[in-house]
């Protein structure tokens, strides 16, 4: 039975039913009974495997097709009426053509199958910062993941009432044919269509498709921001909490930073980190003139490899009940999971991520990976030991600092601060990072990834920069978040990371907050404010101030090349590049003269 009488929804649903022709239609009401039935069915059909009930209660295992393990950026389209509105960094298709292509692919594809209708809220149900979507899907995996990643069910429909302000999402698994895989956003229609995939970022339509691509476009029109940013709260020994939003490209450390455990010395003094979000922020000016952020999600879709007790205790703890594991390896002796970096003991009696039975240690010794590099866990936020008490706050948390960052073996120092808002926008707009396994394609190639939004901005990238500049104009400089850049990934000539990273990133956050509070000086350089090495707390680290200086240095020759690269990059955007960013570039160049 339909969970709403909203005519805009029922009419749309009728059209979808006519198109994909399911055997039956099931509304997801959000009840545990219904979800449990669906889990049982998934286990019965073999789509999911139930894991060890004592060690991983309520946890399921799933593997996707080997050619369907990551986002597909060259098959992700922005279907705005005008090509110019998608801009030079997005793939574009004219909407009429795209609808026809997608309808031809999806037509009758649910035949003999169930259509699940998922009403979901991005953000706490009923919050003024939240938005609602409906996803229809023929995948149980999608239903169970959406039930973790978003707030679902009847209460969402009640909150929406008769409103037409909701995002239409159609997902059709079809034959999971990579040649006909398309992830299409129609920003002007509030619509998303995804066909021929069953991998997270392509099919959990609330996440990247809605909460970033569609929402960034809505934000531009409505005066707010949707960003690829974690949100963390840093509590000092006096119990005051300051909030930071940080944007790093996919698989560059957001989940890890959001859940970090401070080094021993900090812990003893009483510092704590609280997680509000690990991937996406929706940000809006509050009545007091400060920017406030909510995390629109309700769970974590995190990278498994590299996650362990030490690197990210809180993420690991979050996966211990009611989680879904995708494309990791299985330990057949105790029916649990394993991935590279979990511990040093690959299971002997193992099933690698594609399902072949192997001797784990031998298999790894031969240079193979047991888990896919982009294997993931889907974990309920409530499991997280350091979840912020503000997680459900409908008004969000006030932001003190924005942090941009990426993977750069050379060039970018450990941390620096922009001179002001507009310069900060320049720093974000021109950031670059090495590509990772989170998207199909080459790994380790440096590319520009403005604000970590390259694959996620739903409109013209230069208009998005302009939106950032415009937001800045509405903010009192005293209340505007300060903007920083970090790089945990500098490498020495032997290819070793020069900064310990993970929990020790707290030392950098400490400096950032001190800068926000005006409590510490900094060195003015060609690129912005860089810390004096004495001001980064190295207590308890096997690292000298001289070691630190090496990752704080600004190499003028490299930066001159960088400035030339930025100038060349801007050419792509023609006269749409905001004047403020051109000015920042000119300043950078003259500083480096
Ligand atoms: P998405 O979910 O794809 O958006 O990724 P993310 O930005 O949340 O990245 P995540 O925190 O999952 O980290 C990705 C990889 O980077 C993992 O393998 C981590 O172990 C590694 N990583 C995270 N933080 C650090 C760090 O400070 N230093 C180093 N060297 N590696 C890190
Ligand atoms: C990312 O790739 O940035 C992710 C995973 O967070 S996905 O949901 O696939 O987009
Ligand atoms: Mn992400």
Coordinates of C-alpha atoms and ligand atoms in Angstrom, one line a residue:
X1 CA 0.0 0.0 0.0
X2 CA 1.3 3.5 -0.9
X3 CA 2.7 5.4 2.1
X4 CA 1.4 8.7 0.7
X5 CA -1.4 10.4 -1.0
X6 CA 0.9 13.0 -2.6
X7 CA -0.3 13.2 -6.1
X8 CA 3.1 14.3 -7.6
X9 CA 4.6 11.1 -6.2
X10 CA 1.8 8.7 -7.1
X11 CA 1.7 10.1 -10.7
X12 CA 5.4 9.7 -11.1
X13 CA 5.4 6.3 -9.6
X14 CA 2.7 5.2 -12.1
X15 CA 4.9 6.3 -14.9
X16 CA 7.9 4.3 -13.5
X17 CA 5.7 1.2 -13.1
X18 CA 4.5 1.5 -16.7
X19 CA 8.1 1.8 -17.8
X20 CA 9.9 -0.9 -16.0
X21 CA 6.9 -3.3 -15.5
X22 CA 7.5 -5.0 -12.2
X23 CA 5.8 -8.1 -10.9
X24 CA 4.9 -6.3 -7.7
X25 CA 5.5 -3.0 -5.9
X26 CA 6.7 -2.8 -2.3
X27 CA 6.9 0.4 -0.3
X28 CA 9.7 0.5 2.2
X29 CA 8.0 1.7 5.5
X30 CA 11.2 1.8 7.6
X31 CA 10.0 -0.9 10.0
X32 CA 12.5 -3.4 11.4
X33 CA 10.1 -6.3 10.6
X34 CA 10.0 -5.4 7.0
X35 CA 13.8 -4.9 6.7
X36 CA 14.4 -8.2 8.5
X37 CA 12.1 -10.0 5.9
X38 CA 14.1 -8.4 3.1
X39 CA 17.4 -9.5 4.6
X40 CA 16.2 -13.0 4.9
X41 CA 15.1 -13.0 1.3
X42 CA 18.5 -11.7 0.2
X43 CA 20.2 -14.5 2.1
X44 CA 17.8 -17.1 0.7
X45 CA 18.5 -16.0 -2.9
X46 CA 22.3 -15.8 -2.3
X47 CA 22.5 -12.1 -3.1
X48 CA 23.9 -11.5 0.4
X49 CA 25.6 -13.8 2.9
X50 CA 24.9 -13.6 6.6
X51 CA 28.1 -13.3 8.6
X52 CA 29.0 -14.7 12.0
X53 CA 26.1 -13.8 14.3
X54 CA 28.3 -13.8 17.4
X55 CA 31.2 -11.7 16.1
X56 CA 29.3 -9.6 13.6
X57 CA 25.6 -9.6 14.6
X58 CA 23.2 -8.5 11.9
X59 CA 26.0 -8.0 9.4
X60 CA 25.8 -9.1 5.7
X61 CA 28.3 -9.7 3.0
X62 CA 27.9 -8.8 -0.7
X63 CA 30.0 -8.8 -3.8
X64 CA 29.3 -6.9 -7.0
X65 CA 30.3 -7.8 -10.5
X66 CA 34.1 -7.4 -11.0
X67 CA 33.5 -4.7 -13.5
X68 CA 31.1 -2.8 -11.2
X69 CA 33.2 -1.9 -8.2
X70 CA 33.6 1.9 -8.3
X71 CA 32.0 5.1 -9.6
X72 CA 32.2 5.5 -13.4
X73 CA 33.0 9.2 -14.0
X74 CA 32.9 9.0 -17.8
X75 CA 29.4 7.5 -17.7
X76 CA 28.1 10.0 -15.2
X77 CA 26.1 12.7 -17.0
X78 CA 24.7 16.1 -16.1
X79 CA 21.6 16.5 -18.3
X80 CA 20.9 20.2 -18.2
X81 CA 19.0 21.7 -21.1
X82 CA 22.0 23.7 -22.1
X83 CA 25.5 22.1 -22.4
X84 CA 27.0 25.3 -21.1
X85 CA 25.2 24.9 -17.8
X86 CA 27.0 21.5 -17.2
X87 CA 30.3 23.2 -17.9
X88 CA 33.6 21.9 -19.2
X89 CA 34.3 19.5 -16.3
X90 CA 31.1 17.4 -16.6
X91 CA 29.9 14.9 -19.2
X92 CA 26.7 16.2 -20.7
X93 CA 23.8 14.9 -22.6
X94 CA 20.7 16.8 -23.8
X95 CA 17.8 15.8 -21.5
X96 CA 15.3 14.6 -24.2
X97 CA 18.0 12.4 -25.7
X98 CA 19.1 11.1 -22.3
X99 CA 15.6 10.3 -21.2
X100 CA 15.0 8.3 -24.4
X101 CA 18.3 6.4 -24.1
X102 CA 17.6 5.6 -20.5
X103 CA 14.0 4.6 -21.0
X104 CA 15.0 2.3 -23.8
X105 CA 17.5 0.6 -21.5
X106 CA 15.2 0.4 -18.5
X107 CA 11.9 -0.5 -20.3
X108 CA 10.5 -3.8 -18.9
X109 CA 13.7 -4.4 -17.0
X110 CA 11.8 -5.2 -13.7
X111 CA 9.8 -7.9 -15.5
X112 CA 9.2 -10.7 -13.0
X113 CA 10.9 -8.7 -10.3
X114 CA 9.9 -6.6 -7.3
X115 CA 10.0 -2.8 -7.4
X116 CA 11.0 -1.3 -4.0
X117 CA 9.9 2.2 -3.4
X118 CA 12.1 3.9 -0.8
X119 CA 11.1 7.3 0.7
X120 CA 14.1 8.8 2.3
X121 CA 15.2 12.0 3.9
X122 CA 18.7 13.5 3.5
X123 CA 19.2 15.1 6.9
X124 CA 17.1 14.6 10.1
X125 CA 13.5 14.1 9.2
X126 CA 11.7 17.5 9.2
X127 CA 14.8 19.6 9.7
X128 CA 14.7 22.9 7.8
X129 CA 18.1 21.9 6.2
X130 CA 16.9 18.5 5.1
X131 CA 15.5 17.4 1.7
X132 CA 13.5 14.4 0.6
X133 CA 13.8 11.9 -2.2
X134 CA 12.1 8.7 -3.5
X135 CA 14.3 6.0 -5.0
X136 CA 12.7 3.1 -6.8
X137 CA 15.0 0.1 -7.3
X138 CA 14.9 -3.6 -8.2
X139 CA 17.9 -4.2 -5.9
X140 CA 17.6 -5.5 -2.4
X141 CA 21.2 -4.5 -1.8
X142 CA 20.2 -0.9 -2.5
X143 CA 17.2 -1.1 -0.1
X144 CA 19.4 -2.4 2.7
X145 CA 22.1 0.1 2.1
X146 CA 19.7 3.0 1.8
X147 CA 18.2 1.8 5.2
X148 CA 21.6 2.4 6.7
X149 CA 22.8 5.5 4.8
X150 CA 19.6 7.6 5.0
X151 CA 16.5 8.0 7.1
X152 CA 13.7 6.0 5.4
X153 CA 10.1 5.2 5.6
X154 CA 6.6 6.5 6.5
X155 CA 7.8 9.4 8.7
X156 CA 9.5 10.8 5.7
X157 CA 6.3 10.9 3.6
X158 CA 4.5 12.5 6.5
X159 CA 7.1 15.2 6.7
X160 CA 6.8 15.9 2.9
X161 CA 3.0 16.0 2.8
X162 CA 1.7 17.2 -0.5
X163 CA 4.8 19.1 -1.5
X164 CA 6.4 18.7 -4.9
X165 CA 9.9 19.4 -3.5
X166 CA 11.4 16.0 -3.7
X167 CA 13.9 14.3 -5.8
X168 CA 12.9 11.5 -8.3
X169 CA 15.3 8.6 -8.4
X170 CA 15.0 5.6 -10.7
X171 CA 17.5 2.8 -10.4
X172 CA 17.4 -0.2 -12.7
X173 CA 20.0 -3.0 -12.3
X174 CA 19.2 -4.3 -15.8
X175 CA 22.0 -6.8 -16.7
X176 CA 24.7 -4.8 -14.9
X177 CA 26.1 -4.3 -18.4
X178 CA 29.1 -2.0 -18.2
X179 CA 28.6 -0.9 -21.9
X180 CA 25.1 0.4 -21.0
X181 CA 25.9 1.8 -17.6
X182 CA 24.7 5.4 -17.1
X183 CA 24.4 7.6 -14.0
X184 CA 22.4 10.6 -15.1
X185 CA 21.4 13.7 -13.2
X186 CA 18.7 16.1 -14.4
X187 CA 19.2 19.1 -12.1
X188 CA 16.4 21.1 -13.7
X189 CA 13.9 18.2 -13.1
X190 CA 15.1 17.2 -9.7
X191 CA 15.6 13.7 -11.2
X192 CA 18.2 11.0 -11.3
X193 CA 18.3 7.8 -13.4
X194 CA 20.9 5.1 -12.9
X195 CA 21.0 1.9 -15.0
X196 CA 23.2 -1.2 -15.2
X197 CA 25.1 -0.8 -12.0
X198 CA 24.8 -2.2 -8.5
X199 CA 27.8 -0.4 -6.9
X200 CA 27.3 2.1 -4.0
X201 CA 28.1 5.5 -5.4
X202 CA 26.3 4.7 -8.6
X203 CA 23.1 3.4 -7.1
X204 CA 22.6 4.7 -3.6
X205 CA 21.0 7.7 -5.2
X206 CA 20.7 9.8 -2.0
X207 CA 24.5 10.0 -1.7
X208 CA 26.6 11.5 -4.5
X209 CA 23.8 11.8 -7.1
X210 CA 21.3 13.7 -4.9
X211 CA 23.3 15.1 -1.9
X212 CA 26.0 16.5 -4.1
X213 CA 25.1 16.7 -7.8
X214 CA 21.5 17.7 -7.5
X215 CA 21.9 19.5 -4.2
X216 CA 24.8 21.6 -5.3
X217 CA 22.5 22.9 -8.1
X218 CA 19.7 23.5 -5.6
X219 CA 22.1 25.2 -3.2
X220 CA 23.2 27.6 -6.0
X221 CA 19.6 28.6 -6.6
X222 CA 18.6 28.7 -3.0
X223 CA 21.6 30.3 -1.4
X224 CA 23.3 27.4 0.4
X225 CA 26.1 24.9 -0.3
X226 CA 26.3 21.1 -0.8
X227 CA 29.9 20.0 -0.3
X228 CA 32.1 16.8 -0.3
X229 CA 33.1 17.5 3.2
X230 CA 33.4 15.7 6.5
X231 CA 32.3 17.5 9.7
X232 CA 34.1 17.0 13.0
X233 CA 33.9 18.7 16.4
X234 CA 37.1 19.3 18.3
X235 CA 36.6 19.5 22.0
X236 CA 39.2 21.3 24.1
X237 CA 40.0 20.5 27.8
X238 CA 37.5 23.3 28.8
X239 CA 34.8 21.4 27.1
X240 CA 34.3 23.9 24.2
X241 CA 33.7 22.3 20.8
X242 CA 34.8 23.9 17.5
X243 CA 33.6 22.5 14.2
X244 CA 35.6 21.9 11.1
X245 CA 34.4 20.9 7.6
X246 CA 37.1 19.3 5.4
X247 CA 37.0 18.4 1.7
X248 CA 39.3 15.8 0.4
X249 CA 38.8 13.8 -2.8
X250 CA 37.5 10.3 -2.7
X251 CA 39.7 7.9 -0.7
X252 CA 41.9 10.7 0.6
X253 CA 41.1 10.5 4.3
X254 CA 37.7 12.1 5.2
X255 CA 36.3 9.1 7.1
X256 CA 39.7 8.8 8.9
X257 CA 39.9 12.5 9.9
X258 CA 36.3 12.6 10.9
X259 CA 36.8 9.9 13.5
X260 CA 40.4 10.5 14.6
X261 CA 41.6 9.6 18.1
X262 CA 44.0 12.3 19.4
X263 CA 47.5 11.2 20.3
X264 CA 48.1 10.2 23.9
X265 CA 49.4 13.7 25.1
X266 CA 46.3 15.4 23.8
X267 CA 44.0 12.7 25.2
X268 CA 45.5 13.1 28.6
X269 CA 44.8 16.9 28.5
X270 CA 41.2 16.2 27.7
X271 CA 41.0 16.8 23.9
X272 CA 38.3 14.8 22.0
X273 CA 37.1 14.6 18.5
X274 CA 33.4 14.1 17.7
X275 CA 32.1 12.9 14.3
X276 CA 29.2 14.7 12.7
X277 CA 29.7 13.5 9.2
X278 CA 32.4 11.7 7.1
X279 CA 31.5 12.5 3.5
X280 CA 28.9 15.2 2.8
X281 CA 28.0 18.6 4.3
X282 CA 25.0 20.8 3.6
X283 CA 25.8 24.3 4.7
X284 CA 23.6 27.4 5.3
X285 CA 23.9 30.7 7.1
X286 CA 22.2 30.7 10.5
X287 CA 20.4 33.6 12.2
X288 CA 23.6 34.6 14.0
X289 CA 25.4 35.1 10.7
X290 CA 27.6 32.1 11.0
X291 CA 27.6 29.1 8.6
X292 CA 25.9 26.0 9.9
X293 CA 26.4 22.5 8.5
X294 CA 24.4 19.3 8.7
X295 CA 25.4 15.8 7.6
X296 CA 22.6 14.7 5.3
X297 CA 23.5 11.0 5.7
X298 CA 22.7 8.5 8.4
X299 CA 25.6 6.1 8.0
X300 CA 29.1 5.7 6.6
X301 CA 30.0 4.1 3.3
X302 CA 33.6 3.8 4.1
X303 CA 36.8 2.4 2.4
X304 CA 37.6 -0.9 4.0
X305 CA 41.3 -1.4 3.1
X306 CA 43.6 0.4 5.6
X307 CA 40.9 0.5 8.3
X308 CA 42.2 -1.1 11.5
X309 CA 42.1 -0.8 15.3
X310 CA 45.0 1.6 15.1
X311 CA 44.3 3.7 12.0
X312 CA 40.6 4.1 12.6
X313 CA 39.3 2.4 15.7
X314 CA 36.0 4.2 15.6
X315 CA 35.2 3.2 12.0
X316 CA 36.1 -0.4 12.7
X317 CA 33.9 -0.3 15.8
X318 CA 31.0 1.1 13.7
X319 CA 31.1 -2.0 11.5
X320 CA 30.6 -4.5 14.3
X321 CA 26.8 -4.7 14.0
X322 CA 24.2 -4.2 11.4
X323 CA 26.7 -3.4 8.7
X324 CA 27.1 -4.5 5.1
X325 CA 30.5 -5.4 3.6
X326 CA 31.0 -5.1 -0.1
X327 CA 33.9 -6.7 -2.1
X328 CA 36.1 -7.4 0.9
X329 CA 37.5 -10.9 1.5
X330 CA 35.8 -13.6 3.6
X331 CA 37.4 -15.7 6.3
X332 CA 35.7 -19.0 5.8
X333 CA 36.9 -20.5 9.1
X334 CA 34.8 -18.2 11.2
X335 CA 32.6 -16.5 8.6
X336 CA 34.0 -13.0 9.1
X337 CA 35.6 -10.5 6.8
X338 CA 39.2 -9.4 6.0
X339 CA 40.9 -6.7 4.0
X340 CA 44.4 -5.4 3.3
X341 CA 45.5 -3.5 6.4
X342 CA 43.0 -5.0 8.8
X343 CA 45.8 -7.0 10.4
X344 CA 48.9 -8.8 9.4
X345 CA 47.1 -12.2 9.2
X346 CA 45.3 -12.8 6.0
X347 CA 43.0 -15.8 6.6
X348 CA 44.4 -19.1 5.4
X349 CA 41.0 -20.4 4.4
X350 CA 39.9 -17.4 2.5
X351 CA 37.6 -16.3 -0.3
X352 CA 39.0 -13.4 -2.2
X353 CA 36.6 -10.5 -3.3
X354 CA 35.6 -12.2 -6.5
X355 CA 34.7 -15.4 -4.7
X356 CA 37.6 -17.7 -5.5
X357 CA 38.7 -19.9 -2.6
X358 CA 42.4 -19.2 -1.9
X359 CA 45.1 -19.6 0.7
X360 CA 45.3 -16.1 2.0
X361 CA 48.9 -15.8 3.0
X362 CA 50.1 -17.4 -0.2
X363 CA 47.8 -15.4 -2.4
X364 CA 49.0 -12.1 -0.8
X365 CA 52.6 -13.2 -1.0
X366 CA 52.1 -13.6 -4.8
X367 CA 51.2 -10.0 -4.9
X368 CA 47.4 -10.3 -5.1
X369 CA 44.9 -8.4 -3.1
X370 CA 42.2 -10.4 -1.2
X371 CA 39.9 -7.4 -1.0
X372 CA 39.2 -4.9 -3.8
X373 CA 41.1 -1.6 -3.1
X374 CA 37.7 0.1 -3.2
X375 CA 35.9 -2.5 -1.1
X376 CA 33.6 -0.8 1.4
X377 CA 31.6 -1.1 4.6
X378 CA 28.2 0.4 5.1
X379 CA 27.8 1.2 8.8
X380 CA 25.0 2.9 10.8
X381 CA 26.2 6.2 12.2
X382 CA 24.7 5.3 15.6
X383 CA 27.3 2.6 16.0
X384 CA 30.1 5.1 16.0
X385 CA 31.6 5.5 19.5
X386 CA 32.6 9.1 18.8
X387 CA 29.3 10.2 17.2
X388 CA 28.6 13.8 18.0
X389 CA 25.7 14.6 20.3
X390 CA 24.9 17.2 17.6
X391 CA 24.4 14.5 14.9
X392 CA 20.6 14.9 15.0
X393 CA 20.6 18.6 15.6
X394 CA 18.2 19.9 12.9
X395 CA 19.9 23.3 12.8
X396 CA 23.4 21.8 12.2
X397 CA 26.7 22.9 13.9
X398 CA 28.5 26.3 13.5
X399 CA 31.6 26.0 11.3
X400 CA 34.9 27.6 12.4
X401 CA 37.2 26.4 9.6
X402 CA 37.0 24.9 6.1
X403 CA 39.9 22.6 5.2
X404 CA 40.8 21.5 1.7
X405 CA 43.3 18.8 1.0
X406 CA 44.5 16.1 -1.4
X407 CA 47.1 13.5 -2.1
X408 CA 50.2 15.2 -3.3
X409 CA 53.6 13.5 -3.0
X410 CA 55.3 16.9 -3.7
X411 CA 54.5 20.6 -3.5
X412 CA 51.7 21.2 -1.1
X413 CA 52.9 21.7 2.5
X414 CA 51.5 19.9 5.5
X415 CA 49.2 22.9 6.2
X416 CA 48.8 26.5 5.2
X417 CA 46.1 29.1 5.7
X418 CA 44.6 31.4 3.0
X419 CA 44.9 35.1 3.5
X420 CA 41.2 35.6 3.4
X421 CA 37.9 34.1 2.1
X422 CA 38.5 34.8 -1.6
X423 CA 42.0 33.5 -1.5
X424 CA 40.7 30.5 0.3
X425 CA 38.2 29.9 -2.5
X426 CA 41.2 30.1 -4.9
X427 CA 43.1 27.5 -2.8
X428 CA 40.1 25.1 -3.0
X429 CA 39.3 25.8 -6.6
X430 CA 42.8 25.0 -7.7
X431 CA 43.6 22.0 -5.5
X432 CA 44.9 18.8 -7.1
X433 CA 45.2 15.3 -6.0
X434 CA 46.3 11.8 -7.1
X435 CA 43.4 9.7 -8.4
X436 CA 42.3 6.7 -6.3
X437 CA 40.4 3.4 -6.7
X438 CA 37.1 5.1 -5.7
X439 CA 36.5 5.7 -9.4
X440 CA 37.1 3.5 -12.4
X441 CA 40.3 4.4 -14.3
X442 CA 44.0 5.0 -13.6
X443 CA 45.2 5.4 -10.0
X444 CA 47.9 7.8 -8.9
X445 CA 47.5 10.4 -11.6
X446 CA 47.6 14.0 -10.3
X447 CA 44.5 15.9 -11.5
X448 CA 42.8 19.2 -10.5
X449 CA 39.8 18.4 -8.3
X450 CA 38.3 21.7 -7.2
X451 CA 37.0 21.5 -3.6
X452 CA 37.0 17.7 -4.1
X453 CA 33.9 18.3 -6.2
X454 CA 35.1 17.5 -9.7
X455 CA 33.0 14.3 -10.1
X456 CA 30.1 15.8 -8.0
X457 CA 29.4 19.3 -9.0
X458 CA 26.0 19.4 -10.8
X459 CA 26.6 22.5 -12.8
X460 CA 29.3 24.7 -14.4
X461 CA 32.3 24.5 -12.2
X462 CA 33.1 28.2 -12.6
X463 CA 29.6 29.2 -11.6
X464 CA 30.2 27.0 -8.5
X465 CA 33.3 29.0 -7.7
X466 CA 31.3 32.2 -8.2
X467 CA 28.7 30.8 -5.7
X468 CA 31.5 30.3 -3.1
X469 CA 32.6 33.9 -3.8
X470 CA 29.1 35.2 -3.5
X471 CA 28.5 33.3 -0.2
X472 CA 31.6 35.0 1.1
X473 CA 30.2 38.4 0.3
X474 CA 27.2 37.7 2.6
X475 CA 29.4 36.9 5.5
X476 CA 30.8 39.2 8.1
X477 CA 34.6 38.5 7.9
X478 CA 34.7 37.9 11.7
X479 CA 32.1 35.2 11.4
X480 CA 33.3 33.6 8.1
X481 CA 35.1 30.3 8.5
X482 CA 38.8 30.5 8.0
X483 CA 40.1 28.5 5.0
X484 CA 43.1 26.1 5.1
X485 CA 44.8 23.5 3.0
X486 CA 46.4 20.3 4.2
X487 CA 48.4 17.5 2.7
X488 CA 49.0 14.3 4.7
X489 CA 50.6 12.6 1.8
X490 CA 54.0 14.3 1.1
X491 CA 56.6 11.7 0.2
X492 CA 60.4 11.7 0.5
X493 CA 62.7 10.6 -2.4
X494 CA 62.3 6.9 -1.3
X495 CA 58.5 7.2 -1.6
X496 CA 57.8 7.1 2.2
X497 CA 55.1 9.3 3.7
X498 CA 56.8 12.1 5.6
X499 CA 54.0 12.7 8.0
X500 CA 52.6 10.0 10.3
X501 CA 49.0 11.0 9.5
X502 CA 45.8 9.5 11.0
X503 CA 45.5 10.4 14.8
X504 CA 48.5 12.6 14.5
X505 CA 46.6 14.9 12.2
X506 CA 45.2 16.2 15.4
X507 CA 48.4 18.2 15.8
X508 CA 47.5 20.1 12.6
X509 CA 43.9 20.6 13.6
X510 CA 45.2 22.1 16.9
X511 CA 47.1 24.7 14.9
X512 CA 44.1 25.4 12.7
X513 CA 41.9 26.1 15.7
X514 CA 44.6 28.2 17.3
X515 CA 44.7 30.3 14.1
X516 CA 41.0 30.6 14.1
X517 CA 41.1 31.9 17.6
X518 CA 44.0 34.3 16.8
X519 CA 46.2 32.5 19.4
X520 CA 49.3 31.8 17.2
X521 CA 51.5 33.6 14.7
X522 CA 52.3 32.2 11.3
X523 CA 54.9 32.9 8.6
X524 CA 53.6 34.8 5.6
X525 CA 54.7 33.1 2.5
X526 CA 54.1 33.4 -1.3
X527 CA 51.1 30.9 -1.0
X528 CA 49.6 32.0 2.4
X529 CA 50.3 31.5 6.1
X530 CA 52.5 28.5 7.0
X531 CA 53.1 27.4 10.6
X532 CA 56.4 28.1 12.4
X533 CA 57.6 24.5 13.1
X534 CA 57.7 25.3 16.8
X535 CA 54.0 25.9 16.8
X536 CA 53.1 22.3 15.7
X537 CA 53.1 20.1 18.8
X538 CA 55.4 17.2 18.1
X539 CA 55.3 15.7 21.7
X540 CA 55.4 12.0 21.6
X541 CA 56.4 11.8 17.9
X542 CA 59.7 10.5 16.6
X543 CA 60.1 13.6 14.5
X544 CA 62.3 16.8 14.9
X545 CA 61.4 20.3 14.0
X546 CA 63.9 20.0 11.1
X547 CA 61.9 17.0 9.8
X548 CA 58.8 19.0 10.1
X549 CA 60.4 22.0 8.2
X550 CA 60.9 19.8 5.2
X551 CA 57.1 19.3 4.9
X552 CA 56.3 22.9 5.7
X553 CA 58.6 24.3 3.0
X554 CA 57.4 26.2 0.0
X555 CA 59.5 25.3 -3.0
X556 CA 59.4 28.4 -5.2
X557 CA 60.3 26.6 -8.4
X558 CA 57.7 24.0 -8.0
X559 CA 55.1 26.6 -7.1
X560 CA 56.0 28.6 -10.2
X561 CA 55.2 25.5 -12.3
X562 CA 52.0 25.1 -10.3
X563 CA 50.9 28.7 -11.0
X564 CA 51.5 28.1 -14.7
X565 CA 49.4 24.9 -14.4
X566 CA 46.6 26.8 -12.8
X567 CA 46.7 29.5 -15.4
X568 CA 46.4 26.9 -18.1
X569 CA 43.6 25.2 -16.2
X570 CA 41.6 28.4 -16.0
X571 CA 41.7 28.7 -19.8
X572 CA 39.2 25.9 -19.9
X573 CA 36.6 28.1 -18.1
X574 CA 37.1 31.1 -20.3
X575 CA 35.6 34.4 -19.0
X576 CA 33.5 32.5 -16.4
X577 CA 36.4 32.4 -13.9
X578 CA 35.5 34.8 -11.1
X579 CA 37.6 38.0 -11.1
X580 CA 38.5 37.3 -7.5
X581 CA 40.2 34.0 -8.5
X582 CA 42.1 35.7 -11.3
X583 CA 43.3 38.2 -8.8
X584 CA 44.5 35.5 -6.5
X585 CA 46.4 33.9 -9.3
X586 CA 48.0 37.2 -10.2
X587 CA 49.0 37.7 -6.6
X588 CA 50.5 34.2 -6.4
X589 CA 52.5 34.8 -9.6
X590 CA 53.9 38.2 -8.4
X591 CA 54.7 36.8 -5.0
X592 CA 56.8 34.1 -6.7
X593 CA 58.7 36.6 -8.9
Ligands
LIG1 P1 35.6 8.4 0.3 O1 34.7 7.5 1.1 O2 35.9 7.7 -1.0 O3 35.0 9.7 0.0 O4 37.0 8.4 1.0 P2 37.5 9.2 2.3 O5 38.0 10.6 1.9 O6 36.6 9.1 3.4 O7 38.9 8.4 2.6 P3 39.2 7.4 3.8 O8 39.2 8.1 5.1 O9 38.4 6.2 3.7 O10 40.7 7.0 3.5 C1 41.1 6.4 2.3 C2 42.5 5.8 2.4 O11 43.4 6.8 2.8 C3 42.5 4.7 3.4 O12 43.2 3.6 2.9 C4 43.3 5.3 4.6 O13 44.0 4.3 5.3 C5 44.2 6.3 3.9 N1 44.4 7.5 4.8 C6 43.5 8.2 5.5 N2 44.1 9.1 6.3 C7 45.4 9.0 6.1 C8 46.6 9.8 6.6 O14 46.5 10.7 7.4 N3 47.8 9.4 6.1 C9 47.9 8.3 5.2 N4 49.2 8.0 4.8 N5 46.9 7.6 4.7 C10 45.6 8.0 5.1
LIG2 C1 33.5 8.5 -3.0 O1 33.8 7.9 -4.0 O2 33.7 9.7 -2.8 C2 32.6 7.8 -2.0 C3 32.2 6.5 -2.3 O3 32.4 8.4 -0.9 S1 30.8 6.6 -3.4 O4 29.6 6.4 -2.6 O5 31.0 5.4 -4.3 O6 30.8 7.8 -4.1
LIG3 MN1 33.2 10.5 -0.8

